[in-house]
Amino acid sequence: MALFPLQDDKEAAYSKIEPILDDSIGYSDDGFRLQTSQRQQRHSWIKKLVYSGVLLVCSLAAFFAGSYTGNSVPSIENDGERLPVPTIPFESVIFQPDPKFSFSSTFSNASSTPLSEAESDAAWTSLLPSGEGFVFVEEPERFGLPPGKAPNQDDKARSSKGAFYDLSVFHQLHCLVKIREHVRLVEFAMSEIVRESSAVDGKLDESSLKRLLQPLEQERHMEHCFDYLRHGIMCAGDMSLEGVIVGEQKGNGMVRRSGGRVVDGWGMKHQCKSWDAILEYVRENEHV
């Protein structure tokens, strides 16, 4: 006799289990939907809290990472590129003539008494810092900079991860100083030509002329400097509005003559980057 009855030939079927409709137990159809909705709401709030926590942690991490980087190297944005230079504040400056920097030719008929050449040379030289405007940048590859000037042996002993870079403003001043020196050389050559020509009754041979002009041939800065200064002036693009000078005016030891209306730029206000702030940055970074 078999212990288990054999199934008959009917197909197996599933019977629907009807929900318990006793509200006292809490499993009625409406109650079930309510509890399900409450559980879904709790899950939704939990997800929102988790997402908010993750965003908060990421934001704090980014903030502190940015603060650390910003404190280690002062930088500004330049077309999306970080540069290791500070933001220089602007200040109002009224352009006024300064006799120390004006150029008085030895062949001019200027009535004003110019400073000695030594005094003028000292004034122009004082514009350039001791390091000639070069600043040291630690790990320049971080900023996508091209190769810089390698430190000397003493500097390499202190740091081998950086290089020196020239600030464009001092490169431009350097070019202006070189142009001034070149003009002085031209004047000297002309004076010597006149002097030696007078000694030989105005008959100066070609070899003597070449000898007097040789210092000018050795000056290679002119072609570069004129074009470089053009770029610098156009890049700065000073949009200050300048008025005209009518007639003749005297001031600050300068004489301004005009038969009509001219613009000399003196007495006009400009918005300029603080020169003191620029020098402060250079002095703090011109050494390793």
PDB file of C-alpha atoms in Angstrom:
ATOM      1  CA  MET A   1       0.000   0.000   0.000  1.00  0.00           C
ATOM      2  CA  ALA A   2       1.395   3.346  -0.997  1.00  0.00           C
ATOM      3  CA  LEU A   3       2.198   5.829   1.764  1.00  0.00           C
ATOM      4  CA  PHE A   4       1.358   8.835  -0.384  1.00  0.00           C
ATOM      5  CA  PRO A   5      -1.658   9.049  -2.652  1.00  0.00           C
ATOM      6  CA  LEU A   6      -0.857   9.528  -6.295  1.00  0.00           C
ATOM      7  CA  GLN A   7      -1.987  12.769  -7.955  1.00  0.00           C
ATOM      8  CA  ASP A   8      -4.792  12.435 -10.375  1.00  0.00           C
ATOM      9  CA  ASP A   9      -4.619  13.590 -13.957  1.00  0.00           C
ATOM     10  CA  LYS A  10      -5.886  17.080 -13.207  1.00  0.00           C
ATOM     11  CA  GLU A  11      -3.521  19.956 -13.935  1.00  0.00           C
ATOM     12  CA  ALA A  12      -1.926  21.690 -10.972  1.00  0.00           C
ATOM     13  CA  ALA A  13      -3.498  25.097 -10.387  1.00  0.00           C
ATOM     14  CA  TYR A  14      -2.860  28.077  -8.115  1.00  0.00           C
ATOM     15  CA  SER A  15      -5.650  29.441  -5.992  1.00  0.00           C
ATOM     16  CA  LYS A  16      -5.783  33.147  -5.241  1.00  0.00           C
ATOM     17  CA  ILE A  17      -5.293  33.949  -1.579  1.00  0.00           C
ATOM     18  CA  GLU A  18      -7.866  36.524  -0.579  1.00  0.00           C
ATOM     19  CA  PRO A  19      -6.642  39.308   1.688  1.00  0.00           C
ATOM     20  CA  ILE A  20      -7.795  39.366   5.251  1.00  0.00           C
ATOM     21  CA  LEU A  21     -10.380  42.085   5.585  1.00  0.00           C
ATOM     22  CA  ASP A  22     -10.263  42.427   9.331  1.00  0.00           C
ATOM     23  CA  ASP A  23      -9.434  46.085   9.986  1.00  0.00           C
ATOM     24  CA  SER A  24      -8.659  45.315  13.586  1.00  0.00           C
ATOM     25  CA  ILE A  25      -5.600  43.382  12.546  1.00  0.00           C
ATOM     26  CA  GLY A  26      -4.380  46.190  10.228  1.00  0.00           C
ATOM     27  CA  TYR A  27      -4.003  44.202   7.062  1.00  0.00           C
ATOM     28  CA  SER A  28      -7.000  45.410   5.161  1.00  0.00           C
ATOM     29  CA  ASP A  29      -6.398  46.449   1.571  1.00  0.00           C
ATOM     30  CA  ASP A  30      -6.470  50.193   2.369  1.00  0.00           C
ATOM     31  CA  GLY A  31      -4.239  49.775   5.377  1.00  0.00           C
ATOM     32  CA  PHE A  32      -1.746  47.764   3.377  1.00  0.00           C
ATOM     33  CA  ARG A  33      -1.536  50.481   0.722  1.00  0.00           C
ATOM     34  CA  LEU A  34      -1.086  53.127   3.432  1.00  0.00           C
ATOM     35  CA  GLN A  35       1.765  51.277   5.104  1.00  0.00           C
ATOM     36  CA  THR A  36       3.406  50.632   1.746  1.00  0.00           C
ATOM     37  CA  SER A  37       3.200  54.348   0.899  1.00  0.00           C
ATOM     38  CA  GLN A  38       4.717  55.264   4.270  1.00  0.00           C
ATOM     39  CA  ARG A  39       7.594  52.845   3.764  1.00  0.00           C
ATOM     40  CA  GLN A  40       8.253  54.283   0.295  1.00  0.00           C
ATOM     41  CA  GLN A  41       8.288  57.814   1.696  1.00  0.00           C
ATOM     42  CA  ARG A  42      10.758  56.791   4.392  1.00  0.00           C
ATOM     43  CA  HIS A  43      13.007  55.175   1.793  1.00  0.00           C
ATOM     44  CA  SER A  44      12.790  58.305  -0.369  1.00  0.00           C
ATOM     45  CA  TRP A  45      13.829  60.547   2.541  1.00  0.00           C
ATOM     46  CA  ILE A  46      16.680  58.208   3.435  1.00  0.00           C
ATOM     47  CA  LYS A  47      17.956  58.351  -0.160  1.00  0.00           C
ATOM     48  CA  LYS A  48      17.736  62.140  -0.159  1.00  0.00           C
ATOM     49  CA  LEU A  49      19.663  62.346   3.118  1.00  0.00           C
ATOM     50  CA  VAL A  50      22.356  60.009   1.792  1.00  0.00           C
ATOM     51  CA  TYR A  51      22.723  62.026  -1.436  1.00  0.00           C
ATOM     52  CA  SER A  52      22.839  65.284   0.512  1.00  0.00           C
ATOM     53  CA  GLY A  53      25.513  63.889   2.812  1.00  0.00           C
ATOM     54  CA  VAL A  54      27.640  62.750  -0.117  1.00  0.00           C
ATOM     55  CA  LEU A  55      27.339  66.157  -1.797  1.00  0.00           C
ATOM     56  CA  LEU A  56      28.246  67.928   1.441  1.00  0.00           C
ATOM     57  CA  VAL A  57      31.355  65.785   1.941  1.00  0.00           C
ATOM     58  CA  CYS A  58      32.470  66.339  -1.680  1.00  0.00           C
ATOM     59  CA  SER A  59      31.898  70.086  -1.416  1.00  0.00           C
ATOM     60  CA  LEU A  60      33.896  70.334   1.805  1.00  0.00           C
ATOM     61  CA  ALA A  61      36.723  68.274   0.323  1.00  0.00           C
ATOM     62  CA  ALA A  62      36.861  70.489  -2.767  1.00  0.00           C
ATOM     63  CA  PHE A  63      36.749  73.645  -0.638  1.00  0.00           C
ATOM     64  CA  PHE A  64      39.627  72.615   1.620  1.00  0.00           C
ATOM     65  CA  ALA A  65      41.671  71.310  -1.303  1.00  0.00           C
ATOM     66  CA  GLY A  66      41.197  74.621  -3.111  1.00  0.00           C
ATOM     67  CA  SER A  67      42.056  76.574   0.012  1.00  0.00           C
ATOM     68  CA  TYR A  68      45.259  74.618   0.491  1.00  0.00           C
ATOM     69  CA  THR A  69      46.318  75.127  -3.109  1.00  0.00           C
ATOM     70  CA  GLY A  70      45.408  78.804  -3.037  1.00  0.00           C
ATOM     71  CA  ASN A  71      47.432  79.406   0.110  1.00  0.00           C
ATOM     72  CA  SER A  72      50.493  77.616  -1.184  1.00  0.00           C
ATOM     73  CA  VAL A  73      50.747  79.566  -4.461  1.00  0.00           C
ATOM     74  CA  PRO A  74      48.943  82.857  -5.075  1.00  0.00           C
ATOM     75  CA  SER A  75      47.362  82.616  -8.486  1.00  0.00           C
ATOM     76  CA  ILE A  76      44.965  84.260 -10.899  1.00  0.00           C
ATOM     77  CA  GLU A  77      42.928  82.967 -13.798  1.00  0.00           C
ATOM     78  CA  ASN A  78      44.010  83.940 -17.314  1.00  0.00           C
ATOM     79  CA  ASP A  79      41.704  82.546 -19.994  1.00  0.00           C
ATOM     80  CA  GLY A  80      41.042  79.560 -17.752  1.00  0.00           C
ATOM     81  CA  GLU A  81      44.714  78.990 -16.942  1.00  0.00           C
ATOM     82  CA  ARG A  82      45.978  79.375 -13.386  1.00  0.00           C
ATOM     83  CA  LEU A  83      49.056  81.578 -13.149  1.00  0.00           C
ATOM     84  CA  PRO A  84      51.358  81.887 -10.117  1.00  0.00           C
ATOM     85  CA  VAL A  85      51.027  85.669  -9.896  1.00  0.00           C
ATOM     86  CA  PRO A  86      48.740  87.693  -7.628  1.00  0.00           C
ATOM     87  CA  THR A  87      45.930  89.954  -8.699  1.00  0.00           C
ATOM     88  CA  ILE A  88      47.432  93.451  -8.797  1.00  0.00           C
ATOM     89  CA  PRO A  89      45.075  96.216  -7.601  1.00  0.00           C
ATOM     90  CA  PHE A  90      44.411  99.280  -9.731  1.00  0.00           C
ATOM     91  CA  GLU A  91      44.874 102.887  -8.673  1.00  0.00           C
ATOM     92  CA  SER A  92      44.326 106.307 -10.227  1.00  0.00           C
ATOM     93  CA  VAL A  93      47.498 107.943 -11.534  1.00  0.00           C
ATOM     94  CA  ILE A  94      47.805 111.391 -13.110  1.00  0.00           C
ATOM     95  CA  PHE A  95      50.544 111.452 -15.728  1.00  0.00           C
ATOM     96  CA  GLN A  96      53.045 114.242 -15.065  1.00  0.00           C
ATOM     97  CA  PRO A  97      56.379 114.954 -16.782  1.00  0.00           C
ATOM     98  CA  ASP A  98      59.486 113.944 -14.864  1.00  0.00           C
ATOM     99  CA  PRO A  99      62.768 115.583 -15.962  1.00  0.00           C
ATOM    100  CA  LYS A 100      64.719 112.545 -14.731  1.00  0.00           C
ATOM    101  CA  PHE A 101      63.213 110.414 -17.494  1.00  0.00           C
ATOM    102  CA  SER A 102      62.861 112.950 -20.287  1.00  0.00           C
ATOM    103  CA  PHE A 103      65.310 112.697 -23.163  1.00  0.00           C
ATOM    104  CA  SER A 104      67.393 115.753 -23.999  1.00  0.00           C
ATOM    105  CA  SER A 105      69.437 115.407 -27.141  1.00  0.00           C
ATOM    106  CA  THR A 106      72.875 116.968 -27.252  1.00  0.00           C
ATOM    107  CA  PHE A 107      71.873 118.394 -30.628  1.00  0.00           C
ATOM    108  CA  SER A 108      68.594 119.948 -29.460  1.00  0.00           C
ATOM    109  CA  ASN A 109      68.028 123.644 -28.798  1.00  0.00           C
ATOM    110  CA  ALA A 110      65.945 123.056 -25.663  1.00  0.00           C
ATOM    111  CA  SER A 111      66.013 126.024 -23.314  1.00  0.00           C
ATOM    112  CA  SER A 112      65.530 123.899 -20.188  1.00  0.00           C
ATOM    113  CA  THR A 113      68.623 122.674 -18.381  1.00  0.00           C
ATOM    114  CA  PRO A 114      68.655 118.867 -18.503  1.00  0.00           C
ATOM    115  CA  LEU A 115      69.944 116.644 -15.750  1.00  0.00           C
ATOM    116  CA  SER A 116      73.393 115.201 -16.100  1.00  0.00           C
ATOM    117  CA  GLU A 117      73.643 111.988 -18.064  1.00  0.00           C
ATOM    118  CA  ALA A 118      74.710 110.143 -14.903  1.00  0.00           C
ATOM    119  CA  GLU A 119      71.603 111.310 -13.015  1.00  0.00           C
ATOM    120  CA  SER A 120      69.323 110.290 -15.844  1.00  0.00           C
ATOM    121  CA  ASP A 121      71.054 106.912 -16.189  1.00  0.00           C
ATOM    122  CA  ALA A 122      70.576 106.279 -12.463  1.00  0.00           C
ATOM    123  CA  ALA A 123      66.877 107.111 -12.698  1.00  0.00           C
ATOM    124  CA  TRP A 124      66.297 104.682 -15.552  1.00  0.00           C
ATOM    125  CA  THR A 125      68.356 101.961 -13.888  1.00  0.00           C
ATOM    126  CA  SER A 126      66.319 102.307 -10.688  1.00  0.00           C
ATOM    127  CA  LEU A 127      63.194 101.147 -12.529  1.00  0.00           C
ATOM    128  CA  LEU A 128      64.562  97.609 -12.794  1.00  0.00           C
ATOM    129  CA  PRO A 129      64.740  95.405  -9.657  1.00  0.00           C
ATOM    130  CA  SER A 130      67.975  93.732  -8.622  1.00  0.00           C
ATOM    131  CA  GLY A 131      66.893  90.547 -10.399  1.00  0.00           C
ATOM    132  CA  GLU A 132      65.902  92.509 -13.535  1.00  0.00           C
ATOM    133  CA  GLY A 133      62.273  91.487 -13.118  1.00  0.00           C
ATOM    134  CA  PHE A 134      62.773  87.712 -12.960  1.00  0.00           C
ATOM    135  CA  VAL A 135      60.687  85.806 -10.408  1.00  0.00           C
ATOM    136  CA  PHE A 136      61.080  82.221  -9.223  1.00  0.00           C
ATOM    137  CA  VAL A 137      58.196  79.804  -9.845  1.00  0.00           C
ATOM    138  CA  GLU A 138      58.097  76.524  -7.949  1.00  0.00           C
ATOM    139  CA  GLU A 139      57.054  73.537 -10.089  1.00  0.00           C
ATOM    140  CA  PRO A 140      56.079  75.605 -13.175  1.00  0.00           C
ATOM    141  CA  GLU A 141      54.630  72.551 -14.916  1.00  0.00           C
ATOM    142  CA  ARG A 142      51.605  72.882 -12.637  1.00  0.00           C
ATOM    143  CA  PHE A 143      50.684  76.039 -14.514  1.00  0.00           C
ATOM    144  CA  GLY A 144      51.515  74.835 -18.019  1.00  0.00           C
ATOM    145  CA  LEU A 145      54.383  77.322 -18.334  1.00  0.00           C
ATOM    146  CA  PRO A 146      57.119  76.969 -20.966  1.00  0.00           C
ATOM    147  CA  PRO A 147      60.698  76.273 -19.808  1.00  0.00           C
ATOM    148  CA  GLY A 148      62.163  79.046 -17.669  1.00  0.00           C
ATOM    149  CA  LYS A 149      65.634  80.209 -16.770  1.00  0.00           C
ATOM    150  CA  ALA A 150      67.406  77.521 -14.747  1.00  0.00           C
ATOM    151  CA  PRO A 151      68.610  78.502 -11.254  1.00  0.00           C
ATOM    152  CA  ASN A 152      72.339  78.844 -10.681  1.00  0.00           C
ATOM    153  CA  GLN A 153      74.253  76.285  -8.626  1.00  0.00           C
ATOM    154  CA  ASP A 154      73.626  78.028  -5.311  1.00  0.00           C
ATOM    155  CA  ASP A 155      69.897  78.237  -6.006  1.00  0.00           C
ATOM    156  CA  LYS A 156      69.746  74.603  -7.146  1.00  0.00           C
ATOM    157  CA  ALA A 157      71.077  73.560  -3.760  1.00  0.00           C
ATOM    158  CA  ARG A 158      67.972  75.133  -2.208  1.00  0.00           C
ATOM    159  CA  SER A 159      65.434  74.056  -4.807  1.00  0.00           C
ATOM    160  CA  SER A 160      65.656  72.034  -8.008  1.00  0.00           C
ATOM    161  CA  LYS A 161      61.916  72.047  -8.754  1.00  0.00           C
ATOM    162  CA  GLY A 162      61.533  75.533 -10.176  1.00  0.00           C
ATOM    163  CA  ALA A 163      62.744  78.100 -12.680  1.00  0.00           C
ATOM    164  CA  PHE A 164      62.945  81.863 -13.155  1.00  0.00           C
ATOM    165  CA  TYR A 165      60.507  83.739 -15.397  1.00  0.00           C
ATOM    166  CA  ASP A 166      60.680  87.346 -16.583  1.00  0.00           C
ATOM    167  CA  LEU A 167      57.665  89.562 -15.927  1.00  0.00           C
ATOM    168  CA  SER A 168      56.662  91.217 -19.194  1.00  0.00           C
ATOM    169  CA  VAL A 169      56.430  94.708 -17.689  1.00  0.00           C
ATOM    170  CA  PHE A 170      60.142  94.610 -16.814  1.00  0.00           C
ATOM    171  CA  HIS A 171      61.026  93.112 -20.192  1.00  0.00           C
ATOM    172  CA  GLN A 172      59.300  96.118 -21.772  1.00  0.00           C
ATOM    173  CA  LEU A 173      61.174  98.549 -19.510  1.00  0.00           C
ATOM    174  CA  HIS A 174      64.414  96.759 -20.358  1.00  0.00           C
ATOM    175  CA  CYS A 175      63.693  97.312 -24.054  1.00  0.00           C
ATOM    176  CA  LEU A 176      62.976 100.993 -23.474  1.00  0.00           C
ATOM    177  CA  VAL A 177      66.269 101.343 -21.594  1.00  0.00           C
ATOM    178  CA  LYS A 178      68.085  99.680 -24.500  1.00  0.00           C
ATOM    179  CA  ILE A 179      66.459 102.002 -27.042  1.00  0.00           C
ATOM    180  CA  ARG A 180      67.565 104.970 -24.940  1.00  0.00           C
ATOM    181  CA  GLU A 181      71.119 103.601 -24.832  1.00  0.00           C
ATOM    182  CA  HIS A 182      71.054 103.092 -28.587  1.00  0.00           C
ATOM    183  CA  VAL A 183      70.000 106.688 -29.214  1.00  0.00           C
ATOM    184  CA  ARG A 184      72.825 107.832 -26.960  1.00  0.00           C
ATOM    185  CA  LEU A 185      75.252 105.741 -29.015  1.00  0.00           C
ATOM    186  CA  VAL A 186      73.940 107.321 -32.214  1.00  0.00           C
ATOM    187  CA  GLU A 187      74.457 110.787 -30.747  1.00  0.00           C
ATOM    188  CA  PHE A 188      77.964 109.878 -29.615  1.00  0.00           C
ATOM    189  CA  ALA A 189      78.834 108.510 -33.065  1.00  0.00           C
ATOM    190  CA  MET A 190      77.509 111.651 -34.745  1.00  0.00           C
ATOM    191  CA  SER A 191      79.494 113.862 -32.376  1.00  0.00           C
ATOM    192  CA  GLU A 192      82.674 111.929 -33.096  1.00  0.00           C
ATOM    193  CA  ILE A 193      82.065 112.095 -36.835  1.00  0.00           C
ATOM    194  CA  VAL A 194      81.631 115.860 -36.633  1.00  0.00           C
ATOM    195  CA  ARG A 195      84.719 116.261 -34.463  1.00  0.00           C
ATOM    196  CA  GLU A 196      87.007 114.103 -36.608  1.00  0.00           C
ATOM    197  CA  SER A 197      85.658 115.586 -39.821  1.00  0.00           C
ATOM    198  CA  SER A 198      86.499 119.060 -38.569  1.00  0.00           C
ATOM    199  CA  ALA A 199      90.041 117.932 -37.834  1.00  0.00           C
ATOM    200  CA  VAL A 200      90.578 116.796 -41.440  1.00  0.00           C
ATOM    201  CA  ASP A 201      88.730 119.633 -43.172  1.00  0.00           C
ATOM    202  CA  GLY A 202      85.536 117.609 -43.533  1.00  0.00           C
ATOM    203  CA  LYS A 203      87.226 114.746 -45.329  1.00  0.00           C
ATOM    204  CA  LEU A 204      86.561 111.635 -43.260  1.00  0.00           C
ATOM    205  CA  ASP A 205      87.656 108.399 -44.911  1.00  0.00           C
ATOM    206  CA  GLU A 206      85.425 105.344 -45.068  1.00  0.00           C
ATOM    207  CA  SER A 207      87.465 103.290 -42.591  1.00  0.00           C
ATOM    208  CA  SER A 208      87.188 106.017 -39.962  1.00  0.00           C
ATOM    209  CA  LEU A 209      83.454 106.259 -40.526  1.00  0.00           C
ATOM    210  CA  LYS A 210      83.013 102.497 -40.108  1.00  0.00           C
ATOM    211  CA  ARG A 211      85.074 102.599 -36.930  1.00  0.00           C
ATOM    212  CA  LEU A 212      82.839 105.278 -35.438  1.00  0.00           C
ATOM    213  CA  LEU A 213      79.649 103.464 -36.425  1.00  0.00           C
ATOM    214  CA  GLN A 214      80.782 100.015 -35.276  1.00  0.00           C
ATOM    215  CA  PRO A 215      79.157 100.259 -31.796  1.00  0.00           C
ATOM    216  CA  LEU A 216      75.777 100.684 -33.497  1.00  0.00           C
ATOM    217  CA  GLU A 217      76.234  97.501 -35.527  1.00  0.00           C
ATOM    218  CA  GLN A 218      76.776  95.476 -32.362  1.00  0.00           C
ATOM    219  CA  GLU A 219      73.427  96.487 -30.876  1.00  0.00           C
ATOM    220  CA  ARG A 220      70.977  93.691 -31.647  1.00  0.00           C
ATOM    221  CA  HIS A 221      68.082  94.746 -29.436  1.00  0.00           C
ATOM    222  CA  MET A 222      66.461  97.330 -31.680  1.00  0.00           C
ATOM    223  CA  GLU A 223      64.645  95.086 -34.140  1.00  0.00           C
ATOM    224  CA  HIS A 224      63.267  92.967 -31.321  1.00  0.00           C
ATOM    225  CA  CYS A 225      62.453  95.788 -28.901  1.00  0.00           C
ATOM    226  CA  PHE A 226      60.424  97.983 -31.239  1.00  0.00           C
ATOM    227  CA  ASP A 227      58.121  95.104 -32.170  1.00  0.00           C
ATOM    228  CA  TYR A 228      57.949  93.794 -28.600  1.00  0.00           C
ATOM    229  CA  LEU A 229      56.972  97.217 -27.220  1.00  0.00           C
ATOM    230  CA  ARG A 230      54.291  97.462 -29.899  1.00  0.00           C
ATOM    231  CA  HIS A 231      52.782  94.229 -28.590  1.00  0.00           C
ATOM    232  CA  GLY A 232      53.022  95.408 -24.989  1.00  0.00           C
ATOM    233  CA  ILE A 233      51.269  98.717 -25.671  1.00  0.00           C
ATOM    234  CA  MET A 234      48.503  97.072 -27.696  1.00  0.00           C
ATOM    235  CA  CYS A 235      48.043  94.365 -25.065  1.00  0.00           C
ATOM    236  CA  ALA A 236      47.642  96.861 -22.202  1.00  0.00           C
ATOM    237  CA  GLY A 237      45.201  98.876 -24.309  1.00  0.00           C
ATOM    238  CA  ASP A 238      45.028 101.949 -22.048  1.00  0.00           C
ATOM    239  CA  MET A 239      41.580 103.449 -22.759  1.00  0.00           C
ATOM    240  CA  SER A 240      42.038 106.636 -20.724  1.00  0.00           C
ATOM    241  CA  LEU A 241      40.607 109.736 -22.408  1.00  0.00           C
ATOM    242  CA  GLU A 242      43.087 112.562 -22.969  1.00  0.00           C
ATOM    243  CA  GLY A 243      42.229 116.189 -23.620  1.00  0.00           C
ATOM    244  CA  VAL A 244      44.014 118.774 -25.740  1.00  0.00           C
ATOM    245  CA  ILE A 245      46.426 121.574 -24.886  1.00  0.00           C
ATOM    246  CA  VAL A 246      45.632 124.928 -26.463  1.00  0.00           C
ATOM    247  CA  GLY A 247      48.418 127.451 -27.023  1.00  0.00           C
ATOM    248  CA  GLU A 248      51.447 127.515 -24.728  1.00  0.00           C
ATOM    249  CA  GLN A 249      51.516 126.353 -21.123  1.00  0.00           C
ATOM    250  CA  LYS A 250      54.327 126.150 -18.630  1.00  0.00           C
ATOM    251  CA  GLY A 251      54.461 123.803 -15.676  1.00  0.00           C
ATOM    252  CA  ASN A 252      56.799 121.473 -13.823  1.00  0.00           C
ATOM    253  CA  GLY A 253      59.732 123.036 -15.631  1.00  0.00           C
ATOM    254  CA  MET A 254      58.367 121.942 -19.016  1.00  0.00           C
ATOM    255  CA  VAL A 255      57.382 124.184 -21.914  1.00  0.00           C
ATOM    256  CA  ARG A 256      54.542 122.999 -24.150  1.00  0.00           C
ATOM    257  CA  ARG A 257      54.103 124.893 -27.379  1.00  0.00           C
ATOM    258  CA  SER A 258      51.327 124.504 -29.877  1.00  0.00           C
ATOM    259  CA  GLY A 259      50.173 126.494 -32.835  1.00  0.00           C
ATOM    260  CA  GLY A 260      46.818 124.742 -32.609  1.00  0.00           C
ATOM    261  CA  ARG A 261      45.404 121.904 -30.557  1.00  0.00           C
ATOM    262  CA  VAL A 262      47.709 119.056 -29.511  1.00  0.00           C
ATOM    263  CA  VAL A 263      47.589 116.171 -27.067  1.00  0.00           C
ATOM    264  CA  ASP A 264      50.628 115.578 -24.861  1.00  0.00           C
ATOM    265  CA  GLY A 265      48.908 113.456 -22.202  1.00  0.00           C
ATOM    266  CA  TRP A 266      50.182 115.388 -19.189  1.00  0.00           C
ATOM    267  CA  GLY A 267      47.732 116.004 -16.366  1.00  0.00           C
ATOM    268  CA  MET A 268      45.413 113.195 -17.493  1.00  0.00           C
ATOM    269  CA  LYS A 269      44.099 110.532 -15.121  1.00  0.00           C
ATOM    270  CA  HIS A 270      44.751 106.853 -15.840  1.00  0.00           C
ATOM    271  CA  GLN A 271      43.787 103.609 -14.127  1.00  0.00           C
ATOM    272  CA  CYS A 272      47.086 101.827 -13.531  1.00  0.00           C
ATOM    273  CA  LYS A 273      48.174  98.671 -11.777  1.00  0.00           C
ATOM    274  CA  SER A 274      49.796  99.567  -8.476  1.00  0.00           C
ATOM    275  CA  TRP A 275      53.533  99.865  -9.073  1.00  0.00           C
ATOM    276  CA  ASP A 276      54.222  99.363  -5.369  1.00  0.00           C
ATOM    277  CA  ALA A 277      52.250  96.088  -5.398  1.00  0.00           C
ATOM    278  CA  ILE A 278      54.168  94.886  -8.467  1.00  0.00           C
ATOM    279  CA  LEU A 279      57.526  95.650  -6.840  1.00  0.00           C
ATOM    280  CA  GLU A 280      56.437  93.953  -3.617  1.00  0.00           C
ATOM    281  CA  TYR A 281      55.598  90.746  -5.490  1.00  0.00           C
ATOM    282  CA  VAL A 282      58.916  90.845  -7.367  1.00  0.00           C
ATOM    283  CA  ARG A 283      61.002  91.413  -4.238  1.00  0.00           C
ATOM    284  CA  GLU A 284      59.287  88.502  -2.495  1.00  0.00           C
ATOM    285  CA  ASN A 285      59.853  86.115  -5.416  1.00  0.00           C
ATOM    286  CA  GLU A 286      63.070  87.165  -7.174  1.00  0.00           C
ATOM    287  CA  HIS A 287      65.058  84.633  -5.126  1.00  0.00           C
ATOM    288  CA  VAL A 288      64.614  80.893  -4.647  1.00  0.00           C
TER     289      VAL A 288
END
